[in-house]
Short mmCIF file of C-alpha atoms and ligand atoms in Angstrom, two decimals:
data_model
loop_
_atom_site.label_atom_id
_atom_site.label_comp_id
_atom_site.label_asym_id
_atom_site.label_seq_id
_atom_site.Cartn_x
_atom_site.Cartn_y
_atom_site.Cartn_z
CA UNK A 3 -18.05 -16.68 -13.75
CA UNK A 4 -14.39 -17.30 -12.67
CA UNK A 5 -10.72 -17.01 -14.31
CA UNK A 6 -7.43 -18.96 -13.54
CA UNK A 7 -4.26 -18.03 -10.98
CA UNK A 8 -1.14 -18.84 -12.81
CA UNK A 9 2.26 -18.80 -10.16
CA UNK A 10 4.85 -16.32 -11.59
CA UNK A 11 7.66 -18.34 -10.76
CA UNK A 12 6.77 -21.97 -12.52
CA UNK A 13 4.10 -20.59 -15.44
CA UNK A 14 2.07 -23.50 -13.73
CA UNK A 15 -1.38 -23.06 -13.30
CA UNK A 16 -3.11 -22.96 -10.00
CA UNK A 17 -6.85 -22.48 -7.85
CA UNK A 18 -10.19 -22.01 -10.03
CA UNK A 19 -11.50 -18.13 -8.79
CA UNK A 20 -15.04 -17.14 -8.77
CA UNK A 21 -15.70 -13.70 -10.78
CA UNK A 22 -18.61 -12.21 -9.02
CA UNK A 23 -21.45 -10.21 -11.25
CA UNK A 24 -23.10 -7.40 -9.50
CA UNK A 25 -26.81 -9.31 -7.87
CA UNK A 26 -24.04 -11.12 -6.12
CA UNK A 27 -22.14 -8.50 -5.61
CA UNK A 28 -25.38 -6.58 -4.14
CA UNK A 29 -25.96 -9.12 -2.48
CA UNK A 30 -22.77 -9.51 -0.02
CA UNK A 31 -23.42 -5.48 0.25
CA UNK A 32 -26.72 -6.91 1.82
CA UNK A 33 -25.86 -9.28 4.27
CA UNK A 34 -22.65 -6.46 5.44
CA UNK A 35 -25.34 -3.80 5.91
CA UNK A 36 -27.88 -6.05 8.10
CA UNK A 37 -24.01 -7.63 10.28
CA UNK A 38 -23.45 -3.80 9.70
CA UNK A 39 -25.63 -3.30 13.08
CA UNK A 40 -25.11 -6.04 15.22
CA UNK A 41 -21.53 -5.25 15.44
CA UNK A 42 -21.84 -1.43 16.10
CA UNK A 43 -24.37 -2.99 19.06
CA UNK A 44 -22.26 -5.19 20.99
CA UNK A 45 -20.64 -3.28 23.10
CA UNK A 46 -17.15 -1.85 22.33
CA UNK A 47 -14.99 -4.35 25.24
CA UNK A 48 -16.30 -7.36 23.12
CA UNK A 49 -15.42 -5.66 19.93
CA UNK A 50 -11.23 -5.31 20.89
CA UNK A 51 -11.97 -8.99 22.27
CA UNK A 52 -13.47 -9.75 18.70
CA UNK A 53 -10.65 -8.37 16.85
CA UNK A 54 -8.14 -9.75 19.37
CA UNK A 55 -9.27 -12.88 18.43
CA UNK A 56 -8.46 -12.72 15.08
CA UNK A 57 -5.50 -10.90 14.91
CA UNK A 58 -4.51 -14.78 17.66
CA UNK A 59 -5.89 -16.07 13.94
CA UNK A 60 -3.52 -14.56 11.84
CA UNK A 61 -0.42 -14.65 13.99
CA UNK A 62 -0.74 -19.08 14.48
CA UNK A 63 -1.62 -19.22 10.36
CA UNK A 64 1.09 -16.43 8.85
CA UNK A 65 3.48 -19.65 7.84
CA UNK A 66 0.49 -20.66 5.98
CA UNK A 67 -0.61 -17.22 4.58
CA UNK A 68 3.38 -16.32 3.79
CA UNK A 69 3.36 -19.15 1.38
CA UNK A 70 0.05 -18.89 -0.07
CA UNK A 71 1.73 -14.94 -1.41
CA UNK A 72 4.73 -17.05 -2.12
CA UNK A 73 2.87 -19.35 -4.60
CA UNK A 74 0.72 -16.24 -5.97
CA UNK A 75 2.54 -13.27 -5.89
CA UNK A 76 5.72 -14.81 -5.73
CA UNK A 77 7.58 -13.49 -3.63
CA UNK A 78 10.71 -14.09 -1.62
CA UNK A 79 9.43 -16.21 1.57
CA UNK A 80 11.18 -14.01 3.49
CA UNK A 81 9.44 -10.55 2.43
CA UNK A 82 5.74 -12.92 2.27
CA UNK A 83 7.04 -13.86 6.44
CA UNK A 84 7.04 -10.33 7.19
CA UNK A 85 3.50 -9.50 5.60
CA UNK A 86 2.00 -11.70 7.93
CA UNK A 87 4.02 -10.84 10.36
CA UNK A 88 2.61 -7.11 9.35
CA UNK A 89 -1.82 -7.56 8.92
CA UNK A 90 -0.61 -10.15 12.37
CA UNK A 91 0.01 -6.02 13.99
CA UNK A 92 -2.27 -3.92 11.92
CA UNK A 93 -4.68 -5.95 13.63
CA UNK A 94 -3.28 -5.78 17.32
CA UNK A 95 -2.36 -2.49 16.41
CA UNK A 96 -6.37 -1.69 15.67
CA UNK A 97 -7.74 -4.51 18.61
CA UNK A 98 -7.44 -0.83 20.50
CA UNK A 99 -9.85 1.55 18.62
CA UNK A 100 -13.25 -0.03 19.84
CA UNK A 101 -12.58 1.44 23.45
CA UNK A 102 -10.49 4.84 22.73
CA UNK A 103 -13.21 6.41 20.33
CA UNK A 104 -13.47 8.84 22.05
CA UNK A 105 -15.29 11.69 20.77
CA UNK A 106 -14.97 15.57 22.82
CA UNK A 107 -17.15 17.72 25.00
CA UNK A 108 -17.43 21.29 24.06
CA UNK A 109 -17.51 24.32 26.55
CA UNK A 110 -20.41 26.19 25.05
CA UNK A 111 -22.78 28.17 26.95
CA UNK A 112 -26.17 26.96 28.79
CA UNK A 113 -25.33 23.31 28.63
CA UNK A 114 -22.67 20.36 27.89
CA UNK A 115 -21.96 20.14 24.26
CA UNK A 116 -20.16 16.60 22.78
CA UNK A 117 -18.87 14.54 19.66
CA UNK A 118 -19.84 11.53 18.81
CA UNK A 119 -17.02 9.53 16.39
CA UNK A 120 -20.11 7.53 15.08
CA UNK A 121 -19.10 4.47 12.02
CA UNK A 122 -20.10 5.17 8.74
CA UNK A 123 -21.49 1.98 7.76
CA UNK A 124 -20.84 0.08 4.92
CA UNK A 125 -16.85 -0.20 3.63
CA UNK A 126 -15.28 -0.70 0.22
CA UNK A 127 -12.03 -1.96 0.34
CA UNK A 128 -9.81 -2.26 -3.34
CA UNK A 129 -6.60 -3.46 -2.65
CA UNK A 130 -3.96 -3.67 -5.88
CA UNK A 131 -1.82 -6.85 -7.01
CA UNK A 132 1.35 -5.88 -5.33
CA UNK A 133 1.59 -6.68 -1.91
CA UNK A 134 -2.57 -8.00 -0.73
CA UNK A 135 -3.16 -9.23 2.63
CA UNK A 136 -0.64 -6.02 3.88
CA UNK A 137 -2.92 -2.79 1.87
CA UNK A 138 -6.07 -5.37 2.62
CA UNK A 139 -5.11 -4.39 6.33
CA UNK A 140 -4.85 -1.41 6.32
CA UNK A 141 -8.20 -0.82 5.20
CA UNK A 142 -10.13 -3.83 6.81
CA UNK A 143 -8.43 -3.22 10.53
CA UNK A 144 -9.31 0.13 11.43
CA UNK A 145 -12.61 -0.01 9.41
CA UNK A 146 -13.88 -3.26 11.38
CA UNK A 147 -12.38 -1.56 14.48
CA UNK A 148 -14.27 1.68 14.66
CA UNK A 149 -17.67 -0.01 13.92
CA UNK A 150 -18.16 -0.62 9.89
CA UNK A 151 -18.79 -3.76 8.06
CA UNK A 152 -16.37 -4.47 5.27
CA UNK A 153 -16.36 -5.65 1.44
CA UNK A 154 -13.30 -5.97 0.38
CA UNK A 155 -12.05 -6.81 -3.78
CA UNK A 156 -8.79 -8.05 -3.82
CA UNK A 157 -6.89 -7.39 -7.40
CA UNK A 158 -7.72 -9.92 -10.26
CA UNK A 159 -4.25 -11.40 -9.80
CA UNK A 160 -3.83 -12.12 -6.53
CA UNK A 161 -7.00 -13.09 -4.08
CA UNK A 162 -5.47 -15.82 -2.18
CA UNK A 163 -3.67 -14.55 1.01
CA UNK A 164 -7.56 -12.53 1.54
CA UNK A 165 -9.40 -14.96 0.59
CA UNK A 166 -7.92 -16.46 3.86
CA UNK A 167 -8.18 -13.57 5.59
CA UNK A 168 -11.41 -13.98 5.26
CA UNK A 169 -12.14 -17.67 6.81
CA UNK A 170 -10.21 -16.10 10.11
CA UNK A 171 -12.26 -13.52 10.77
CA UNK A 172 -14.65 -15.52 10.73
CA UNK A 173 -13.66 -18.86 13.10
CA UNK A 174 -12.59 -15.89 15.25
CA UNK A 175 -15.65 -15.39 15.79
CA UNK A 176 -16.98 -12.11 13.53
CA UNK A 177 -20.41 -11.80 12.28
CA UNK A 178 -21.22 -13.54 9.60
CA UNK A 179 -21.32 -11.10 6.17
CA UNK A 180 -18.79 -8.33 8.10
CA UNK A 181 -15.27 -9.05 6.74
CA UNK A 182 -16.59 -10.00 3.14
CA UNK A 183 -14.33 -10.12 0.34
CA UNK A 184 -15.36 -10.55 -3.00
CA UNK A 185 -13.67 -11.55 -5.83
CA UNK A 186 -13.61 -10.16 -9.63
CA UNK A 187 -13.32 -7.51 -12.23
CA UNK A 188 -12.53 -4.39 -10.92
CA UNK A 189 -14.78 -2.48 -13.29
CA UNK A 190 -17.95 -4.91 -11.81
CA UNK A 191 -17.35 -5.21 -8.61
CA UNK A 192 -15.47 -2.65 -7.56
CA UNK A 193 -16.94 -0.29 -9.89
CA UNK A 194 -20.27 -1.32 -7.30
CA UNK A 195 -19.33 -0.35 -4.72
CA UNK A 196 -18.72 2.86 -5.99
CA UNK A 197 -22.21 2.31 -7.43
CA UNK A 198 -24.04 1.44 -4.44
CA UNK A 199 -25.75 3.47 -2.04
CA UNK A 200 -24.78 1.68 1.18
CA UNK A 201 -21.73 1.27 0.87
CA UNK A 202 -20.39 5.02 2.07
CA UNK A 203 -16.72 5.78 2.29
CA UNK A 204 -14.70 3.50 -0.58
CA UNK A 205 -10.75 3.31 0.16
CA UNK A 206 -8.90 2.17 -3.05
CA UNK A 207 -5.67 1.33 -3.60
CA UNK A 208 -3.86 1.12 -7.55
CA UNK A 209 -3.20 3.41 -10.72
CA UNK A 210 -3.61 7.43 -10.28
CA UNK A 211 -5.64 6.50 -13.47
CA UNK A 212 -8.82 4.28 -12.18
CA UNK A 213 -8.40 6.18 -8.65
CA UNK A 214 -9.25 8.94 -10.41
CA UNK A 215 -12.14 7.19 -12.50
CA UNK A 216 -13.43 5.78 -8.35
CA UNK A 217 -13.20 10.05 -7.41
CA UNK A 218 -15.06 11.15 -10.31
CA UNK A 219 -17.87 8.06 -9.54
CA UNK A 220 -17.60 8.25 -5.76
CA UNK A 221 -18.52 11.85 -6.31
CA UNK A 222 -21.99 11.76 -7.90
CA UNK A 223 -22.78 9.96 -4.35
CA UNK A 224 -20.37 12.58 -1.95
CA UNK A 225 -19.10 9.60 -1.24
CA UNK A 226 -16.20 9.84 2.00
CA UNK A 227 -12.87 8.50 -0.38
CA UNK A 228 -9.46 7.76 0.70
CA UNK A 229 -6.73 6.98 -2.60
CA UNK A 230 -3.33 5.43 -2.13
CA UNK A 231 -1.98 5.77 -5.32
CA UNK A 232 1.37 5.48 -7.73
CA UNK A 233 4.77 7.08 -6.97
CA UNK A 234 7.66 7.57 -8.12
CA UNK A 235 9.52 8.66 -5.95
CA UNK A 236 13.37 10.31 -5.03
CA UNK A 237 17.03 8.55 -3.52
CA UNK A 238 18.65 11.85 -2.69
CA UNK A 239 22.61 11.80 -2.01
CA UNK A 240 24.43 14.23 -0.83
CA UNK A 241 28.55 14.33 -1.33
CA UNK A 242 28.51 15.07 1.69
CA UNK A 243 27.19 11.19 3.09
CA UNK A 244 28.47 8.49 3.32
CA UNK A 245 27.93 7.70 0.37
CA UNK A 246 29.27 3.74 0.83
CA UNK A 247 26.48 3.35 3.05
CA UNK A 248 23.48 4.83 0.70
CA UNK A 249 25.02 2.76 -2.42
CA UNK A 250 25.15 -0.18 -0.70
CA UNK A 251 21.41 0.59 0.67
CA UNK A 252 19.95 1.86 -2.34
CA UNK A 253 19.10 -2.16 -4.11
CA UNK A 254 16.54 -2.21 -1.39
CA UNK A 255 14.94 1.15 -2.05
CA UNK A 256 13.48 -0.41 -5.87
CA UNK A 257 14.53 -3.71 -6.00
CA UNK A 258 12.27 -5.06 -3.04
CA UNK A 259 9.66 -6.76 -4.14
CA UNK A 260 10.83 -6.85 -7.41
CA UNK A 261 10.24 -2.75 -7.34
CA UNK A 262 6.77 -3.30 -7.65
CA UNK A 263 6.18 -0.68 -4.38
CA UNK A 264 4.77 2.38 -4.43
CA UNK A 265 7.27 4.43 -2.69
CA UNK A 266 10.31 2.69 -4.55
CA UNK A 267 12.98 5.25 -4.83
CA UNK A 268 13.03 4.24 -8.89
CA UNK A 269 14.99 7.74 -9.32
CA UNK A 270 18.40 7.85 -7.63
CA UNK A 271 19.91 12.08 -7.76
CA UNK A 272 23.28 12.07 -7.18
CA UNK A 273 25.30 14.50 -5.65
CA UNK A 274 27.48 15.12 -9.41
CA UNK A 275 30.92 14.92 -7.14
CA UNK A 276 30.68 11.91 -5.85
CA UNK A 277 29.16 10.42 -8.77
CA UNK A 278 31.18 8.11 -10.16
CA UNK A 279 32.16 6.64 -6.49
CA UNK A 280 28.74 5.87 -6.26
CA UNK A 281 27.90 4.27 -9.43
CA UNK A 282 30.84 1.63 -8.29
CA UNK A 283 29.65 0.97 -5.21
CA UNK A 284 25.82 0.20 -6.23
CA UNK A 285 26.74 -2.30 -9.11
CA UNK A 286 28.34 -4.02 -6.55
CA UNK A 287 24.99 -4.19 -4.55
CA UNK A 288 23.42 -4.36 -7.03
CA UNK A 289 25.61 -7.37 -8.36
CA UNK A 290 26.01 -9.91 -5.06
CA UNK A 291 21.65 -9.54 -4.44
CA UNK A 292 20.69 -13.44 -5.37
CA UNK A 293 17.52 -13.12 -7.41
CA UNK A 294 15.26 -16.12 -8.06
CA UNK A 295 13.58 -18.81 -6.30
CA UNK A 296 11.22 -17.70 -3.86
CA UNK A 297 10.57 -20.15 -1.15
CA UNK A 298 14.65 -19.20 -0.59
CA UNK A 299 15.12 -17.85 2.28
CA UNK A 300 18.42 -16.80 0.92
CA UNK A 301 16.14 -15.02 -2.43
CA UNK A 302 16.68 -10.96 -2.59
CA UNK A 303 14.05 -10.80 -5.32
CA UNK A 304 11.74 -13.05 -6.96
CA UNK A 305 10.11 -12.64 -10.48
CA UNK A 306 7.17 -9.97 -11.71
CA UNK A 307 3.66 -11.14 -10.81
CA UNK A 308 2.06 -11.65 -14.88
CA UNK A 309 3.15 -11.99 -18.24
CA UNK A 310 0.92 -8.94 -18.78
CA UNK A 311 2.99 -6.82 -16.29
CA UNK A 312 6.30 -8.50 -17.46
CA UNK A 313 5.29 -6.72 -20.97
CA UNK A 314 4.78 -3.42 -19.38
CA UNK A 315 7.86 -2.89 -17.96
CA UNK A 316 10.59 -4.02 -20.11
CA UNK A 317 8.66 -1.74 -22.74
CA UNK A 318 10.72 0.65 -20.43
CA UNK A 319 14.79 -1.15 -21.35
CA UNK A 320 14.41 0.43 -25.31
CA UNK A 321 17.63 1.67 -26.85
CA UNK A 322 16.78 4.88 -26.51
CA UNK A 323 17.96 5.20 -22.79
CA UNK A 324 21.10 3.85 -21.85
CA UNK A 325 21.48 0.59 -19.67
CA UNK A 326 24.64 1.74 -17.21
CA UNK A 327 24.53 -2.30 -15.63
CA UNK A 328 22.46 -5.19 -14.47
CA UNK A 329 21.97 -7.28 -11.92
CA UNK A 330 21.27 -11.53 -13.20
CA UNK A 331 18.22 -13.45 -13.12
CA UNK A 332 16.99 -16.94 -14.32
CA UNK A 333 16.41 -18.64 -17.86
CA UNK A 334 13.09 -20.64 -17.89
CA UNK A 335 9.78 -20.71 -17.00
CA UNK A 336 8.89 -17.90 -14.63
CA UNK A 337 7.91 -13.75 -15.28
CA UNK A 338 12.18 -12.82 -13.91
CA UNK A 339 13.71 -9.75 -14.65
CA UNK A 340 17.52 -8.69 -13.55
CA UNK A 341 17.97 -5.41 -12.07
CA UNK A 342 18.43 -2.91 -14.35
CA UNK A 343 19.80 0.35 -14.41
CA UNK A 344 19.03 2.97 -16.48
CA UNK A 345 21.01 6.61 -16.84
CA UNK A 346 18.59 9.25 -18.89
CA UNK A 347 20.54 11.42 -20.85
CA UNK A 348 17.24 13.65 -20.36
CA UNK A 349 15.44 15.03 -17.29
CA UNK A 350 12.58 14.47 -18.76
CA UNK A 351 13.16 11.04 -19.93
CA UNK A 352 9.96 8.64 -19.30
CA UNK A 353 11.74 6.70 -16.78
CA UNK A 354 12.42 9.86 -14.35
CA UNK A 355 8.90 10.64 -14.62
CA UNK A 356 6.39 7.37 -14.77
CA UNK A 357 6.34 4.96 -13.15
CA UNK A 358 7.54 1.46 -14.03
CA UNK A 359 6.73 -1.20 -11.30
CA UNK A 360 9.69 -3.15 -11.62
CA UNK A 361 13.21 -3.50 -10.64
CA UNK A 362 13.96 -0.65 -13.23
CA UNK A 363 15.68 2.67 -11.72
CA UNK A 364 16.90 6.04 -13.31
CA UNK A 365 19.98 7.29 -11.63
CA UNK A 366 20.93 10.86 -12.76
CA UNK A 367 23.34 13.21 -11.03
CA UNK A 368 22.60 17.35 -9.42
CA UNK A 369 24.60 20.42 -8.67
CA UNK A 370 23.51 21.60 -5.28
CA UNK A 371 20.94 21.84 -2.84
CA UNK A 372 18.10 23.26 -4.78
CA UNK A 373 18.68 21.64 -7.83
CA UNK A 374 18.12 18.55 -4.97
CA UNK A 375 15.34 19.35 -4.15
CA UNK A 376 13.89 20.82 -7.37
CA UNK A 377 14.08 17.40 -9.53
CA UNK A 378 12.77 15.82 -6.21
CA UNK A 379 9.44 17.65 -6.95
CA UNK A 380 9.75 17.97 -10.64
CA UNK A 381 6.86 14.39 -10.92
CA UNK A 382 3.02 14.45 -9.81
CA UNK A 383 3.80 12.48 -7.36
CA UNK A 384 4.47 12.70 -4.07
CA UNK A 385 4.95 9.55 -2.04
CA UNK A 386 7.86 8.73 -0.04
CA UNK A 387 12.32 9.35 -0.36
CA UNK A 388 15.55 9.22 0.86
CA UNK A 389 17.71 12.12 2.44
CA UNK A 390 21.75 11.00 2.67
CA UNK A 391 23.45 13.57 4.30
CA UNK A 392 25.68 13.88 7.07
CA UNK A 393 24.81 17.47 7.83
CA UNK A 394 20.72 17.23 9.94
CA UNK A 395 20.40 21.00 9.40
CA UNK A 396 20.50 20.08 5.22
CA UNK A 397 18.34 16.87 6.24
CA UNK A 398 15.57 19.12 7.85
CA UNK A 399 15.75 21.67 5.15
CA UNK A 400 15.25 19.41 2.12
CA UNK A 401 12.52 16.53 3.95
CA UNK A 402 10.56 20.08 4.39
CA UNK A 403 11.02 20.75 0.99
CA UNK A 404 10.29 18.10 -1.43
CA UNK A 405 6.84 17.20 -1.56
CA UNK A 406 6.29 13.48 -0.48
CA UNK A 407 4.28 12.45 2.53
CA UNK A 408 6.99 9.77 3.95
CA UNK A 409 10.18 10.45 3.98
CA UNK A 410 13.57 8.06 5.40
CA UNK A 411 16.50 10.56 6.06
CA UNK A 412 20.18 8.09 5.68
CA UNK A 413 17.80 5.31 6.14
CA UNK A 414 14.85 3.90 3.29
CA UNK A 415 12.69 3.39 6.14
CA UNK A 416 9.34 0.75 4.63
CA UNK A 417 5.94 1.26 6.25
CA UNK A 418 5.40 0.93 9.99
CA UNK A 419 1.41 -0.01 11.41
CA UNK A 420 2.12 3.04 13.63
CA UNK A 421 2.48 5.56 11.62
CA UNK A 422 1.03 7.81 9.12
CA UNK A 423 0.72 6.87 5.30
CA UNK A 424 -0.11 8.27 2.46
CA UNK A 425 0.72 11.01 -0.75
CA UNK A 426 1.21 14.31 -1.67
CA UNK A 427 -0.47 15.68 -5.26
CA UNK A 428 -1.59 12.79 -7.16
CA UNK A 429 0.17 9.73 -5.15
CA UNK A 430 -3.01 9.88 -2.84
CA UNK A 431 -5.73 11.50 -0.41
CA UNK A 432 -6.15 10.76 3.18
CA UNK A 433 -3.76 8.61 5.34
CA UNK A 434 -4.16 5.30 6.35
CA UNK A 435 -2.57 3.81 9.25
CA UNK A 436 -0.99 4.66 12.28
CA UNK A 437 -3.22 6.78 16.07
CA UNK A 438 -6.06 8.40 12.95
CA UNK A 439 -6.22 6.38 10.68
CA UNK A 440 -9.70 4.75 12.00
CA UNK A 441 -11.08 8.60 12.57
CA UNK A 442 -11.66 8.21 9.15
CA UNK A 443 -14.32 5.75 8.83
CA UNK A 444 -16.67 8.08 11.09
CA UNK A 445 -17.88 10.86 10.94
CA UNK A 446 -18.03 13.20 13.82
CA UNK A 447 -21.69 13.77 15.15
CA UNK A 448 -22.04 17.32 17.64
CA UNK A 449 -24.71 16.82 20.31
CA UNK A 450 -25.88 20.51 22.89
CA UNK A 451 -27.99 18.79 25.71
CA UNK A 452 -28.51 22.64 27.13
CA UNK A 453 -29.15 22.76 30.84
CA UNK A 454 -30.54 26.03 31.54
CA UNK A 455 -33.88 27.41 30.34
CA UNK A 456 -33.02 29.45 28.15
CA UNK A 457 -31.41 27.53 25.17
P1 NAD B 7 -5.05 -0.58 -10.95
O1 NAD B 7 -5.55 0.21 -10.67
O2 NAD B 7 -5.20 -0.93 -12.37
O3 NAD B 7 -5.80 -1.88 -9.99
C1 NAD B 7 -6.52 -2.05 -8.27
C2 NAD B 7 -7.35 -2.42 -8.55
O4 NAD B 7 -9.15 -1.80 -8.45
C3 NAD B 7 -7.59 -4.27 -7.72
O5 NAD B 7 -8.16 -4.66 -7.26
C4 NAD B 7 -8.86 -3.98 -9.57
O6 NAD B 7 -9.46 -5.31 -9.93
C5 NAD B 7 -9.43 -2.44 -9.03
N1 NAD B 7 -9.54 -1.62 -10.51
C6 NAD B 7 -9.84 -1.25 -11.55
N2 NAD B 7 -10.49 -0.73 -12.07
C7 NAD B 7 -11.65 -0.75 -11.18
C8 NAD B 7 -12.59 0.48 -12.11
N3 NAD B 7 -12.79 0.99 -12.88
N4 NAD B 7 -13.82 0.98 -10.58
C9 NAD B 7 -13.83 -0.22 -9.71
N5 NAD B 7 -12.37 -1.16 -9.29
C10 NAD B 7 -10.71 -1.41 -10.05
O7 NAD B 7 -3.97 -0.81 -10.23
P2 NAD B 7 -2.88 -2.25 -10.04
O8 NAD B 7 -1.72 -2.77 -11.43
O9 NAD B 7 -3.55 -3.63 -9.29
O10 NAD B 7 -1.65 -1.78 -8.72
C11 NAD B 7 -0.78 -1.49 -9.39
C12 NAD B 7 -0.72 0.89 -8.55
O11 NAD B 7 -1.18 0.40 -7.59
C13 NAD B 7 0.52 0.69 -8.80
O12 NAD B 7 0.11 2.38 -9.72
C14 NAD B 7 1.27 1.32 -7.54
O13 NAD B 7 1.62 2.94 -7.40
C15 NAD B 7 -0.69 1.95 -6.87
N6 NAD B 7 -0.20 1.78 -5.56
C16 NAD B 7 -0.45 2.34 -4.51
C17 NAD B 7 -0.08 2.42 -3.37
C18 NAD B 7 -0.87 3.00 -1.80
O14 NAD B 7 -0.47 3.55 -1.13
N7 NAD B 7 0.24 4.53 -2.67
C19 NAD B 7 0.78 0.16 -3.15
C20 NAD B 7 1.02 -0.04 -4.19
C21 NAD B 7 0.84 0.10 -5.07
#
């Protein structure tokens, strides 16, 4: 079985990709199990050295990886280059892990007590289509670094960079079978990671709906699970902020990657007294966005990933919710969607509560600090957000008050490989990236050795 990819910019057919069946997935998991034993048996310095070689291979292939993402996903080339560099950085960062897998020595009576961080075995990583290579690396790099094998299932629409990364890993000298990319349907390949007993952990990034199914499936085997799910994040602009700067930077916080970003600040909350001022500057900034050919380095926004997704995003722009203004988008082939600014009359309008995952943002006024925090928290999600104010005490109060995993003040920080990332509430479970991520791919083992006869 196989299926054909479609270039989202041209709508032309591209590569044909195999859709694996359950037997093929089981065979790959078995190869991973064998490779993991070999990998975990290498000395830590050798594992670190192989991961550094993998990082170097990605570095040498950055431009190719970036071009693949432009073709497969429609990402603007500037973004895609950043993504390829990010994968290299993630690998370099976790290449330090094998030689720093410290346990603890715990004072106890009558002997020596030490802990070891043991690898889990085979880890299944399931990724979405919006940031195919970066999100894959958040799973496979720390998992490999802590001694595991990885089977990776990329999203159906966007497997090309993941397939290339598996080739680069093998070329760098990773044992055969240690890092495999298995293409095909989520309900077949991804679901087999959940049901196959040899897979000891599933790292899932995708929709909250599928994440809940995975979590309940994993419960059957008490399988470890990390979930990175949806978002409906708030960008809160107080009257005492640099309102012009907040408005001029707002497009990047919600329209980056055509809004197909779990961290998109898709609700902008503006203090009532500066609402009109904000909207004027915001309109100017949206008008200046270049939406078009993603191969050009001057392009800010490319197409949406697929026809199906284009139709889903379009359903949010209807006669029921007022449109304040829109940016531009090309005509002709390609899944184009102009940046769209909605000003809903009700705070429970579905554009305020549902993750649209496209270049559509809702802007609403608020009255005071308590109102802003309550409105920001009026969602089941809790992934990211921004706070604009010149009052540092308020910035800290609001940052502590907003139920979200990743906040930035007077900026719209993106993900960093060296800081933890993950969601509150239904945006996820567990954290990726940062200094502790590798620990989520280990079990803590405690060992006691008596030094006196009594114990
Ligand atoms: P999706 O849930 O449809 O699919 C994600 C992955 O799961 C795909 O590889 C898919 O094939 C697989 N899958 C589907 N059904 C499955 C099943 N029954 N069993 C196992 N695997 C299955 O999500 P998507 O549309 O690809 O991605 C968009 C979503 O991802 C958005 O909700 C977005 O917010 C979320 N996301 C979250 C983060 C984060 O870090 N929190 C990052 C990026 C995207």
